[in-house]
PDB file of C-alpha atoms in Angstrom:
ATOM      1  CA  UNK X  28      -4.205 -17.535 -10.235  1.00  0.00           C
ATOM      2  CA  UNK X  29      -0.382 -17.202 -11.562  1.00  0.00           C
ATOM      3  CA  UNK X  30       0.315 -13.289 -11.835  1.00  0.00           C
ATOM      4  CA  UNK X  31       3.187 -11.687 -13.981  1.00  0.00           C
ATOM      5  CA  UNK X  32       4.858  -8.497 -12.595  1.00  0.00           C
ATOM      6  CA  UNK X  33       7.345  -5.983 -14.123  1.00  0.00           C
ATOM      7  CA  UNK X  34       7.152  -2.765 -12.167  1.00  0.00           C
ATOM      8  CA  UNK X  35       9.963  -0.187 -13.286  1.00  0.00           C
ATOM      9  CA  UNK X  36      10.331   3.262 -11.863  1.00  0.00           C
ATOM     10  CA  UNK X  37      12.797   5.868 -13.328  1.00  0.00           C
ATOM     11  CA  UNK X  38      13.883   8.885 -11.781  1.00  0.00           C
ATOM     12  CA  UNK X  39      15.565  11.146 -13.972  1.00  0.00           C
ATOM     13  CA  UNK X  40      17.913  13.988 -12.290  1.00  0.00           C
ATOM     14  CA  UNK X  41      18.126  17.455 -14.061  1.00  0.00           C
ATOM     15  CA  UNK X  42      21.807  18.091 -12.716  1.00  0.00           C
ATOM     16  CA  UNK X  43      24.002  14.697 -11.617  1.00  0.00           C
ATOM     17  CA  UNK X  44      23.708  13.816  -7.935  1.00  0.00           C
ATOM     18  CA  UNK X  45      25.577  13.987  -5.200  1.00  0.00           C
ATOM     19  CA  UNK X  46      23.952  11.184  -3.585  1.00  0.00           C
ATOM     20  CA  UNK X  47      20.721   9.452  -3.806  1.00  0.00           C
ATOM     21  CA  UNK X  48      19.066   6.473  -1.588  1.00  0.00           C
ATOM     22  CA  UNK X  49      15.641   5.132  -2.357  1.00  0.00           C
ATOM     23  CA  UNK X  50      13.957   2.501   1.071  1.00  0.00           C
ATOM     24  CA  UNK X  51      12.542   0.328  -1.789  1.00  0.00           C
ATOM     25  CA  UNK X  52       9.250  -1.726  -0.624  1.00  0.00           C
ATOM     26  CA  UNK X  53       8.968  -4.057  -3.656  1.00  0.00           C
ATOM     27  CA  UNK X  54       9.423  -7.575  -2.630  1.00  0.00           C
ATOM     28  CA  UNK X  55       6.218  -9.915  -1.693  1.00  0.00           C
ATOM     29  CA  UNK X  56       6.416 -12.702   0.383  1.00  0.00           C
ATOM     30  CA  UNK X  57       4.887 -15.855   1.087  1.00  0.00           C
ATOM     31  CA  UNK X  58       1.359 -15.564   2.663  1.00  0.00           C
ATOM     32  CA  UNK X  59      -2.263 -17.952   3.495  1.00  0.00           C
ATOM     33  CA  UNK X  60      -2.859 -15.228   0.456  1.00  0.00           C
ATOM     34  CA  UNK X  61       0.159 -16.056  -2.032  1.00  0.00           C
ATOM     35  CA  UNK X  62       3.181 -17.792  -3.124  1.00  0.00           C
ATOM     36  CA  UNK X  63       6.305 -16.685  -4.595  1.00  0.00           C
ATOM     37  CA  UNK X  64       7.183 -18.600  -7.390  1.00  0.00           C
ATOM     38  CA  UNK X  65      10.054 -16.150  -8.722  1.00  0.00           C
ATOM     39  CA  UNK X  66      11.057 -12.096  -8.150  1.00  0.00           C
ATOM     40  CA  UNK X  67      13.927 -10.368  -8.690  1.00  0.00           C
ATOM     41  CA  UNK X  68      14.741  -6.438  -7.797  1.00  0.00           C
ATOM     42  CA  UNK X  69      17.327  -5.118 -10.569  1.00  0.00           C
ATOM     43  CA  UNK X  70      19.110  -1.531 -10.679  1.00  0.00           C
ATOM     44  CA  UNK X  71      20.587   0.666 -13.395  1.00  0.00           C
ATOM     45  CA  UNK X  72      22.821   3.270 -12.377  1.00  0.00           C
ATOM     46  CA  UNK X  73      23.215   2.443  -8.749  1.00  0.00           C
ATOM     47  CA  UNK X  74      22.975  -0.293  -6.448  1.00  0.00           C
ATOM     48  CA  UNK X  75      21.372  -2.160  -3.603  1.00  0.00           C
ATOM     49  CA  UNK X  76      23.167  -1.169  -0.410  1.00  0.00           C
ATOM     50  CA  UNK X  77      21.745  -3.081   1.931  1.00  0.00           C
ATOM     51  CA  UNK X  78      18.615  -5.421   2.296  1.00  0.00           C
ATOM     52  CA  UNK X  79      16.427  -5.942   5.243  1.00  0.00           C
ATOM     53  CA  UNK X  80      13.431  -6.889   7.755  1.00  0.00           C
ATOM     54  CA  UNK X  81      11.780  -3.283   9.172  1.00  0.00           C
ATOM     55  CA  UNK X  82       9.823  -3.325  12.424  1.00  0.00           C
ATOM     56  CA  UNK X  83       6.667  -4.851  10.157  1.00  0.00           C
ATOM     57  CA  UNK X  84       8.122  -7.596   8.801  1.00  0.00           C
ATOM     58  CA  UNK X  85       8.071  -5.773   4.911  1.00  0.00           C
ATOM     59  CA  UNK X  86      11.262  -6.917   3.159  1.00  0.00           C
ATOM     60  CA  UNK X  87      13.075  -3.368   2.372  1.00  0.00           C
ATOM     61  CA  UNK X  88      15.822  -2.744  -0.196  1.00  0.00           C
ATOM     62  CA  UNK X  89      18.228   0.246   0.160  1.00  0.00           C
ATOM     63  CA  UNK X  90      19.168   1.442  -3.193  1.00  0.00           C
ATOM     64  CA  UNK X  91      21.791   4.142  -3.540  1.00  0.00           C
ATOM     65  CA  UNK X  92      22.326   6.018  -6.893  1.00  0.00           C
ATOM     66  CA  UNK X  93      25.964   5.992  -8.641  1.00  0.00           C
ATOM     67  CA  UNK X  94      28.051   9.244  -7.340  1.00  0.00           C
ATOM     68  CA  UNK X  95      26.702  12.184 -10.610  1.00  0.00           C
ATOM     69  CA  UNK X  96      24.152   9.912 -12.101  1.00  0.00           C
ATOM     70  CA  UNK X  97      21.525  11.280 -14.168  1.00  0.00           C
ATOM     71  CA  UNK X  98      18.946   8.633 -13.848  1.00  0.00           C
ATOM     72  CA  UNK X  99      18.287   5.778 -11.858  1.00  0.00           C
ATOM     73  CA  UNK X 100      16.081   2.768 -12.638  1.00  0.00           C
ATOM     74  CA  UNK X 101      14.519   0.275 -10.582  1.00  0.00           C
ATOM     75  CA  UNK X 102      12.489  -2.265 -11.803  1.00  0.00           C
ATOM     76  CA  UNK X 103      10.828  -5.176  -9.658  1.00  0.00           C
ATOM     77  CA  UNK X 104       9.638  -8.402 -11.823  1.00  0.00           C
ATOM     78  CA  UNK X 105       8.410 -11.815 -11.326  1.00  0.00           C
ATOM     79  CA  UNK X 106       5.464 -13.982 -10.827  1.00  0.00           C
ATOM     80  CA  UNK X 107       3.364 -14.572  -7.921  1.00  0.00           C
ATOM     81  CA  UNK X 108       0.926 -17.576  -7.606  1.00  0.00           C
ATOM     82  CA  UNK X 109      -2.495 -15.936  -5.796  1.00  0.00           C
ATOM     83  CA  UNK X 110      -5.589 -17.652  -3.770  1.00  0.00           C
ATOM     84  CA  UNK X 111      -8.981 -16.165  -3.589  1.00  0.00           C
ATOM     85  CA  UNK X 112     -10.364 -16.353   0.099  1.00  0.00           C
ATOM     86  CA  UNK X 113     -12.543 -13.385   0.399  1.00  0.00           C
ATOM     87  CA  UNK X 114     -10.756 -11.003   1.692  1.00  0.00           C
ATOM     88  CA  UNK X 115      -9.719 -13.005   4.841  1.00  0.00           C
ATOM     89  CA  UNK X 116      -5.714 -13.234   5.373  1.00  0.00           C
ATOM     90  CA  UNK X 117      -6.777 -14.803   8.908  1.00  0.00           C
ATOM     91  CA  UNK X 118      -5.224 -15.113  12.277  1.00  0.00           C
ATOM     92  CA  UNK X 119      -1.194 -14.412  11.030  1.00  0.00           C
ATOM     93  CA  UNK X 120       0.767 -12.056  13.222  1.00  0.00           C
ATOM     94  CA  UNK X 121       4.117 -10.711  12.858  1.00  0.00           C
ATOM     95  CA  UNK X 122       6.443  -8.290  14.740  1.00  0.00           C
ATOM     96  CA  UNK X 123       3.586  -5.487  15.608  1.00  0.00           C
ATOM     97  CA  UNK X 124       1.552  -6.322  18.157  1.00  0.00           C
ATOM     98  CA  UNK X 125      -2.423  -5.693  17.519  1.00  0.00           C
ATOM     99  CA  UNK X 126      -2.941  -2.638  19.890  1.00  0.00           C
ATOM    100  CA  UNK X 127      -0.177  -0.807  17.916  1.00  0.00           C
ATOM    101  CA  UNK X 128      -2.169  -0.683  14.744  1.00  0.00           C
ATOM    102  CA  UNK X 129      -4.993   0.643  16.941  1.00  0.00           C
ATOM    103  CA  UNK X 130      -2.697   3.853  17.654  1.00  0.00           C
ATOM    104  CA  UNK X 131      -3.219   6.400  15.017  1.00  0.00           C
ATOM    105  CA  UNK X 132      -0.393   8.361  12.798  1.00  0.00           C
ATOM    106  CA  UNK X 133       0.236  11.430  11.422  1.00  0.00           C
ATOM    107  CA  UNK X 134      -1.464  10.581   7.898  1.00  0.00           C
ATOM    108  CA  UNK X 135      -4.995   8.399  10.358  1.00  0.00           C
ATOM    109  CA  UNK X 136      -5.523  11.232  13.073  1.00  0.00           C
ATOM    110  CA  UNK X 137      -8.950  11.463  13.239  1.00  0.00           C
ATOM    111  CA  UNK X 138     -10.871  14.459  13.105  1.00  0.00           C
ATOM    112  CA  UNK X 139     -14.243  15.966  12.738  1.00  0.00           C
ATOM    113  CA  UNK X 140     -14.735  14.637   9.275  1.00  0.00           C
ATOM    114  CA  UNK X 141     -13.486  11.050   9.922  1.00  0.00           C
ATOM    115  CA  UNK X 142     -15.141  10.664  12.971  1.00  0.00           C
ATOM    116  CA  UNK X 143     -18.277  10.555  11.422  1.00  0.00           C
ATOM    117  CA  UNK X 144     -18.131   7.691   9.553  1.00  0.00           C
ATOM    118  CA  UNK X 145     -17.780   5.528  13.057  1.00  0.00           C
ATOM    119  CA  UNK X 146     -21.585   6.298  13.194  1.00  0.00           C
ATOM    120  CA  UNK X 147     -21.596   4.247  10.096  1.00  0.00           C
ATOM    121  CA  UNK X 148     -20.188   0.912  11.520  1.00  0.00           C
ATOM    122  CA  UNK X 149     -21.766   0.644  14.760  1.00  0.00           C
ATOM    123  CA  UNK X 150     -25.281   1.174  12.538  1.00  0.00           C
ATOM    124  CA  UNK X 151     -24.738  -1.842  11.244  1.00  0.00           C
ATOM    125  CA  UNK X 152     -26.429  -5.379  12.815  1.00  0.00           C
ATOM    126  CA  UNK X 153     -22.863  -6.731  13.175  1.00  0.00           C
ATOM    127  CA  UNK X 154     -19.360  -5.802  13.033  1.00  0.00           C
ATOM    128  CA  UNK X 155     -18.827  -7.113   9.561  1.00  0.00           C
ATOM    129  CA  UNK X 156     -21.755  -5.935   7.670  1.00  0.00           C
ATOM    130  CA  UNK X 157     -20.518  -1.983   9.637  1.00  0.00           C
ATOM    131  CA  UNK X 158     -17.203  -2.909   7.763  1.00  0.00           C
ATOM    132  CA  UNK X 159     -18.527  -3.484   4.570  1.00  0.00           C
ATOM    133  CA  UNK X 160     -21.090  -0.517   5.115  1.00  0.00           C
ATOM    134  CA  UNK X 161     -18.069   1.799   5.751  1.00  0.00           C
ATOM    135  CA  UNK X 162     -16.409   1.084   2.602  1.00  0.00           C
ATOM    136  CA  UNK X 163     -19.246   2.096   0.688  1.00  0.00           C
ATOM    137  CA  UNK X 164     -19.666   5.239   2.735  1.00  0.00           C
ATOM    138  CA  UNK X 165     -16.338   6.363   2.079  1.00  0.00           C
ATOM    139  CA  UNK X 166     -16.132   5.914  -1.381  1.00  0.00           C
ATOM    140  CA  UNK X 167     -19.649   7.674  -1.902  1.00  0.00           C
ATOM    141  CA  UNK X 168     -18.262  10.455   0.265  1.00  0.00           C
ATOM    142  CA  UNK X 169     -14.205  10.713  -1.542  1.00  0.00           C
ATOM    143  CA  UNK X 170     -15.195   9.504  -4.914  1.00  0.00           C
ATOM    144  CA  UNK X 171     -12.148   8.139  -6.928  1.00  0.00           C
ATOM    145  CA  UNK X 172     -10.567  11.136  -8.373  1.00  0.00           C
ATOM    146  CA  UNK X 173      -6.547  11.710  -9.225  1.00  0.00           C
ATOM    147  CA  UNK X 174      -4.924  15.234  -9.307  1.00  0.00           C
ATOM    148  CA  UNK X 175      -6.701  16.058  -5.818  1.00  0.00           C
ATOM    149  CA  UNK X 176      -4.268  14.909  -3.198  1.00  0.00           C
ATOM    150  CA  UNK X 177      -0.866  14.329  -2.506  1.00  0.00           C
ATOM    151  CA  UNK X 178       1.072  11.283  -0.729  1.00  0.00           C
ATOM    152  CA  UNK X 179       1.282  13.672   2.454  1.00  0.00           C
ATOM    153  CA  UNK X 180      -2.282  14.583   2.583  1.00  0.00           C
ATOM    154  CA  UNK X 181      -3.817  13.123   5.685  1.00  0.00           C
ATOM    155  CA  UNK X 182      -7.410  11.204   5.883  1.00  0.00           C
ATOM    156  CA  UNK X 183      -9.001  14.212   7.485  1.00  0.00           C
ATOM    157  CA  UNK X 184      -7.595  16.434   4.402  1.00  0.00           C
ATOM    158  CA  UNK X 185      -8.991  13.993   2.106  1.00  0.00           C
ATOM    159  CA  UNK X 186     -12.702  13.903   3.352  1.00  0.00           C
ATOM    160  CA  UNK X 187     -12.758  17.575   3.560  1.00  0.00           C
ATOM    161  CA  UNK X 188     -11.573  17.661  -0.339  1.00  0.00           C
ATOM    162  CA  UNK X 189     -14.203  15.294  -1.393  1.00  0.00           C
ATOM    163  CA  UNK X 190     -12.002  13.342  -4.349  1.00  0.00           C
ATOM    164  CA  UNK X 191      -9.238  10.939  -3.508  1.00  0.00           C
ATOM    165  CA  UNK X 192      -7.093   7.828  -4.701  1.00  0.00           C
ATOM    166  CA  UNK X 193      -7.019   4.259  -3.095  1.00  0.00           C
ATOM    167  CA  UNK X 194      -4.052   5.736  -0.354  1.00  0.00           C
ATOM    168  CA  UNK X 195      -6.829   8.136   0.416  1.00  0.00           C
ATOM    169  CA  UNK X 196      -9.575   5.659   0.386  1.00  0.00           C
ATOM    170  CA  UNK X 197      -7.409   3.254   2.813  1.00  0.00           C
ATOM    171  CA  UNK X 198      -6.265   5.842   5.053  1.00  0.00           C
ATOM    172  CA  UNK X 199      -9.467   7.157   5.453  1.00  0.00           C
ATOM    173  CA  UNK X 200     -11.118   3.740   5.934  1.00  0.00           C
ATOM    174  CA  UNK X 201      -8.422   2.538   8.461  1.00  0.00           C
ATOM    175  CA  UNK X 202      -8.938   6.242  10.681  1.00  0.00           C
ATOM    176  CA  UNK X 203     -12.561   5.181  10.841  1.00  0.00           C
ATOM    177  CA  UNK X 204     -11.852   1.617  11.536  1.00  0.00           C
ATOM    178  CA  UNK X 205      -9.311   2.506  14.786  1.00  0.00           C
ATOM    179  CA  UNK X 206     -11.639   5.222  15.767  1.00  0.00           C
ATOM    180  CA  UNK X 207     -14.266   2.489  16.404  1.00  0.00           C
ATOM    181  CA  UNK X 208     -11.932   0.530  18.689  1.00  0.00           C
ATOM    182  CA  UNK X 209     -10.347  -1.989  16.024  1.00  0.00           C
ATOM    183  CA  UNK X 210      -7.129  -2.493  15.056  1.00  0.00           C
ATOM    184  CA  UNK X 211      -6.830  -1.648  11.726  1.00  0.00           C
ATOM    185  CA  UNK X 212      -3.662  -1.290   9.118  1.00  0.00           C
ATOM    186  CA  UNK X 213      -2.794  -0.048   5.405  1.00  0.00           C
ATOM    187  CA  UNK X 214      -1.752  -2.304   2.393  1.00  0.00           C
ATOM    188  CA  UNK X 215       0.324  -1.755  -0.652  1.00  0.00           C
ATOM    189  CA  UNK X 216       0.470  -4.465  -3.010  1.00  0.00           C
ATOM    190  CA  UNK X 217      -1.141  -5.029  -6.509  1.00  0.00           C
ATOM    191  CA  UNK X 218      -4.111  -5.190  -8.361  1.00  0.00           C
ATOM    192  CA  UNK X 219      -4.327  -6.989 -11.875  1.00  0.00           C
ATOM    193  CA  UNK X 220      -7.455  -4.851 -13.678  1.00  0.00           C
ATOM    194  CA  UNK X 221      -9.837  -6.630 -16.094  1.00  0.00           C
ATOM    195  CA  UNK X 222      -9.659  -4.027 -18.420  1.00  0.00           C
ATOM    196  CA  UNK X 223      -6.026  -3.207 -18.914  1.00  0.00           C
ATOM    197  CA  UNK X 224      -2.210  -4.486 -18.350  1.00  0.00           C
ATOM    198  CA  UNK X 225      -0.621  -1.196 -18.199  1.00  0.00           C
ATOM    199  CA  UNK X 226      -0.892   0.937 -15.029  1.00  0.00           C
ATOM    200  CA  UNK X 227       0.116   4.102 -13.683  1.00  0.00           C
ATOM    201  CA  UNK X 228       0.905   2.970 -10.195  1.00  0.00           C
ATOM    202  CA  UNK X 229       0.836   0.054  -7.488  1.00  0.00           C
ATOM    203  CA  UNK X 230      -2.542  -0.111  -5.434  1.00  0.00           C
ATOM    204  CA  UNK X 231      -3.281  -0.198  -1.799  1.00  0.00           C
ATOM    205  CA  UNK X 232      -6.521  -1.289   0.422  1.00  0.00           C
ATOM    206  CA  UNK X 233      -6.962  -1.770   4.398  1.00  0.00           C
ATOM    207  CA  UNK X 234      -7.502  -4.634   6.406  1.00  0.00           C
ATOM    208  CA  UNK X 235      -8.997  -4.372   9.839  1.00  0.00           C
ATOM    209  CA  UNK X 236      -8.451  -7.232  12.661  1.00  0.00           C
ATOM    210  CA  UNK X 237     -12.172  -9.194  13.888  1.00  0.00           C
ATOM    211  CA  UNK X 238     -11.552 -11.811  16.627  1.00  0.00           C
ATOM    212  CA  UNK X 239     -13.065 -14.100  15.267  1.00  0.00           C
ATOM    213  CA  UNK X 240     -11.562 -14.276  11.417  1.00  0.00           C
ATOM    214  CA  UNK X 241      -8.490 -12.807  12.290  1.00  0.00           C
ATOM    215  CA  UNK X 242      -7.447  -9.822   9.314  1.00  0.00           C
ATOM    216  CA  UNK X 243     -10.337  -9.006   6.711  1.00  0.00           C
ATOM    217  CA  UNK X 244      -9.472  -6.822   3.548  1.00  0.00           C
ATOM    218  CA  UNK X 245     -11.329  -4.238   2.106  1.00  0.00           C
ATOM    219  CA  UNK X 246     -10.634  -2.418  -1.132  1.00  0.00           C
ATOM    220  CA  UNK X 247     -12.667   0.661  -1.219  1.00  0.00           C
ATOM    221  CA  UNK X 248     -11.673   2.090  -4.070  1.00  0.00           C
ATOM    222  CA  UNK X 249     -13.230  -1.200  -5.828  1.00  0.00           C
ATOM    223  CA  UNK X 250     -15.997  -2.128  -3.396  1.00  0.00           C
ATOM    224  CA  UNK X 251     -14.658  -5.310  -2.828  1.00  0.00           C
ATOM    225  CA  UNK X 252     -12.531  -7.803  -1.006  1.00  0.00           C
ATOM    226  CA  UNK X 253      -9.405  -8.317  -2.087  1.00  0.00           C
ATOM    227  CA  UNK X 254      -9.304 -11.703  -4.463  1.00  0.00           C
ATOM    228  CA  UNK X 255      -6.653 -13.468  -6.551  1.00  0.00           C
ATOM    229  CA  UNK X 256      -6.404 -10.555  -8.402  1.00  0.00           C
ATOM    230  CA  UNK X 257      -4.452  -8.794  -5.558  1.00  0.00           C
ATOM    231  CA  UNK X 258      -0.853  -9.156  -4.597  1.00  0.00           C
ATOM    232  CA  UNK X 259       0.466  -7.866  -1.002  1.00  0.00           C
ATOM    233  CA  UNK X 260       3.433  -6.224  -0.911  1.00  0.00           C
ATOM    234  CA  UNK X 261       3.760  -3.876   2.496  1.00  0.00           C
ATOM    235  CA  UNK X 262       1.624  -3.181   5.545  1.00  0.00           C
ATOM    236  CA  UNK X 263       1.726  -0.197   7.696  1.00  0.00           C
ATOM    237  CA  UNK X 264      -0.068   2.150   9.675  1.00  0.00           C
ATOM    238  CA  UNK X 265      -0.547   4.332   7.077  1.00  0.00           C
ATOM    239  CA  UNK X 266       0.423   5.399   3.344  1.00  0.00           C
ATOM    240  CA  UNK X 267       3.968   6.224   4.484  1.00  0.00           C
ATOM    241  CA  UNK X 268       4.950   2.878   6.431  1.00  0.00           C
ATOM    242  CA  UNK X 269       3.967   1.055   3.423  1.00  0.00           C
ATOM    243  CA  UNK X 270       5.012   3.379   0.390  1.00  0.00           C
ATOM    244  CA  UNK X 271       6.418   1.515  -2.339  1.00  0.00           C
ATOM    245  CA  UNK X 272       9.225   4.668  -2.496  1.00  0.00           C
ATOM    246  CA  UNK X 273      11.079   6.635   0.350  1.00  0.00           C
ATOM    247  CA  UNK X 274      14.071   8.655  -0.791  1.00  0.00           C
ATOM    248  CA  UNK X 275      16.354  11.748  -0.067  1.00  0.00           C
ATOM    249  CA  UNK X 276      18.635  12.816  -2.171  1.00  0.00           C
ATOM    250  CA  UNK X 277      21.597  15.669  -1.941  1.00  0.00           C
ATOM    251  CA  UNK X 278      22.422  17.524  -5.115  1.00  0.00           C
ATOM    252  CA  UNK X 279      21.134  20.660  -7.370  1.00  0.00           C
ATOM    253  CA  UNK X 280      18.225  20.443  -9.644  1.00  0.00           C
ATOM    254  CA  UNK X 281      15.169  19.382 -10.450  1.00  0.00           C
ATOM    255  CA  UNK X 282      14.327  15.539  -9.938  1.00  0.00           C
ATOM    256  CA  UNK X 283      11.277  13.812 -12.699  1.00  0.00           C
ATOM    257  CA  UNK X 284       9.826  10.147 -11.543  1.00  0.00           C
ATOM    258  CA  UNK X 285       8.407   7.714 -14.611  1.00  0.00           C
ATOM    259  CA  UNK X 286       6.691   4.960 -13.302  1.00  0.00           C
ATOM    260  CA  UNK X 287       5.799   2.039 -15.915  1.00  0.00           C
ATOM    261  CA  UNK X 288       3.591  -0.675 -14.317  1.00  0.00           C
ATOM    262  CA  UNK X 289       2.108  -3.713 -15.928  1.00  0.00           C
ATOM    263  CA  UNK X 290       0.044  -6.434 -14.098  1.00  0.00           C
ATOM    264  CA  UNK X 291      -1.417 -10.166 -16.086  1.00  0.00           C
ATOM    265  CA  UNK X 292      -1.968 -13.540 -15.534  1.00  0.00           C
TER     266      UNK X 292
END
């Protein structure tokens, strides 16, 4: 499937800046999953510092605001060619070995409440089936829900709460995952709905490493395995390794964020 991107956030400053840098997380790359067929990051009112590789291979833009700007825009187009293989990226490996995304994070330390869905997997006549089991679990447990959680809450905060988003869902999912003895990682990307083109933000899932099929996805928020409807953007650890977004900025004021998102073949 051949998938058209334009993904433009604004932030808007209520006094002009001092200075302003955004790590930008935008650009997908070439995958058993995808193709690239054309992308391009542009800025208005600043500029792209610097681009690089971090220590997960995600291809990271550094985007600094214009000295007193008001407003900066950064929009990420293009189109990205997609392959349905149920859920299975496969045996690929990049720069972090396995055992590190069996180590958890400040956003995937387990706790009381996360724990217990480990009870959930190994129920389960095979690893698999515990996987897909899990997803289920968590979503009937954090039903989808916005307003209820922030990009810092952790996975333990979000099972005690009850209502989460798809960061929730994944962090929560990979916690559980690692806490059963598999490596297990968070994935920004995104999603093109059946319903709608416009969207309020990018999407994220988890993907957890089996011997023998290498890295399986699993959307919880959806109940499924990520198809050609899904493109990858970042992987982390958590919500925070892979954000989209990671700023600091120095300057008086209040600072607004518009994000305008629209996803179609």
């Amino acid at each position: 499937m051949k998938l058209s991107v334009r993904h433009t956030t604004e932030y808007a400053y209520a006094e002009p800046v001092d200075f302003a840098l955004q790590k930008v997380r935008l650009r997908p790359q070439d995958s058993p999953l995808q193709t690239v067929r054309e992308w391009d990051i542009s800025i208005d009112g600043g500029r792209i510092e610097a681009d690089y590789r971090d220590h997960y291979a995600n291809l990271v833009d550094l985007v600094s605001a214009e000295r007193g700007a008001q407003k900066l825009t950064i929009t990420a187009s293009g189109t990205v060619e997609t392959r349905d293989t149920a859920g299975v990226l496969g045996k690929v490996y990049g720069r972090a070995p396995l055992w590190h995304f069996q180590q958890s994070s400040p956003l995937t330390q387990p706790g009381e409440s996360t724990q217990a869905f480990v009870d959930v997997i190994r129920a389960a006549d095979d690893t698999l089936t515990g996987l897909h089991d899990l997803s289920a679990e968590v979503l009937k447990k954090v039903p989808y829900a916005v307003g209820h959680t922030q990009s810092d809450t952790t996975a333990e905060e979000a099972v005690q709460i009850g209502k989460g988003v798809c960061q929730d869902h994944a962090n929560i999912f990979v916690t559980a995952a690692r806490a059963a003895g598999m490596p297990a990682r968070y994935v920004s990307g995104y999603l093109m709905m059946n319903d709608r083109v416009d969207q309020d933000a990018s999407h994220a899932w988890a993907e957890v490493h089996l011997d023998d099929l290498g890295w399986v996805s699993f959307d919880v928020s959806n109940g499924v395995c990520p198809d050609d409807r899904y493109i990858r953007i970042a992987i982390g650890r958590d919500a925070h390794d892979a954000a989209p977004m990671q700023g600091l900025r120095g300057g008086a004021g209040d600072e607004s964020l518009i994000v305008s998102l629209q996803v179609q073949q």
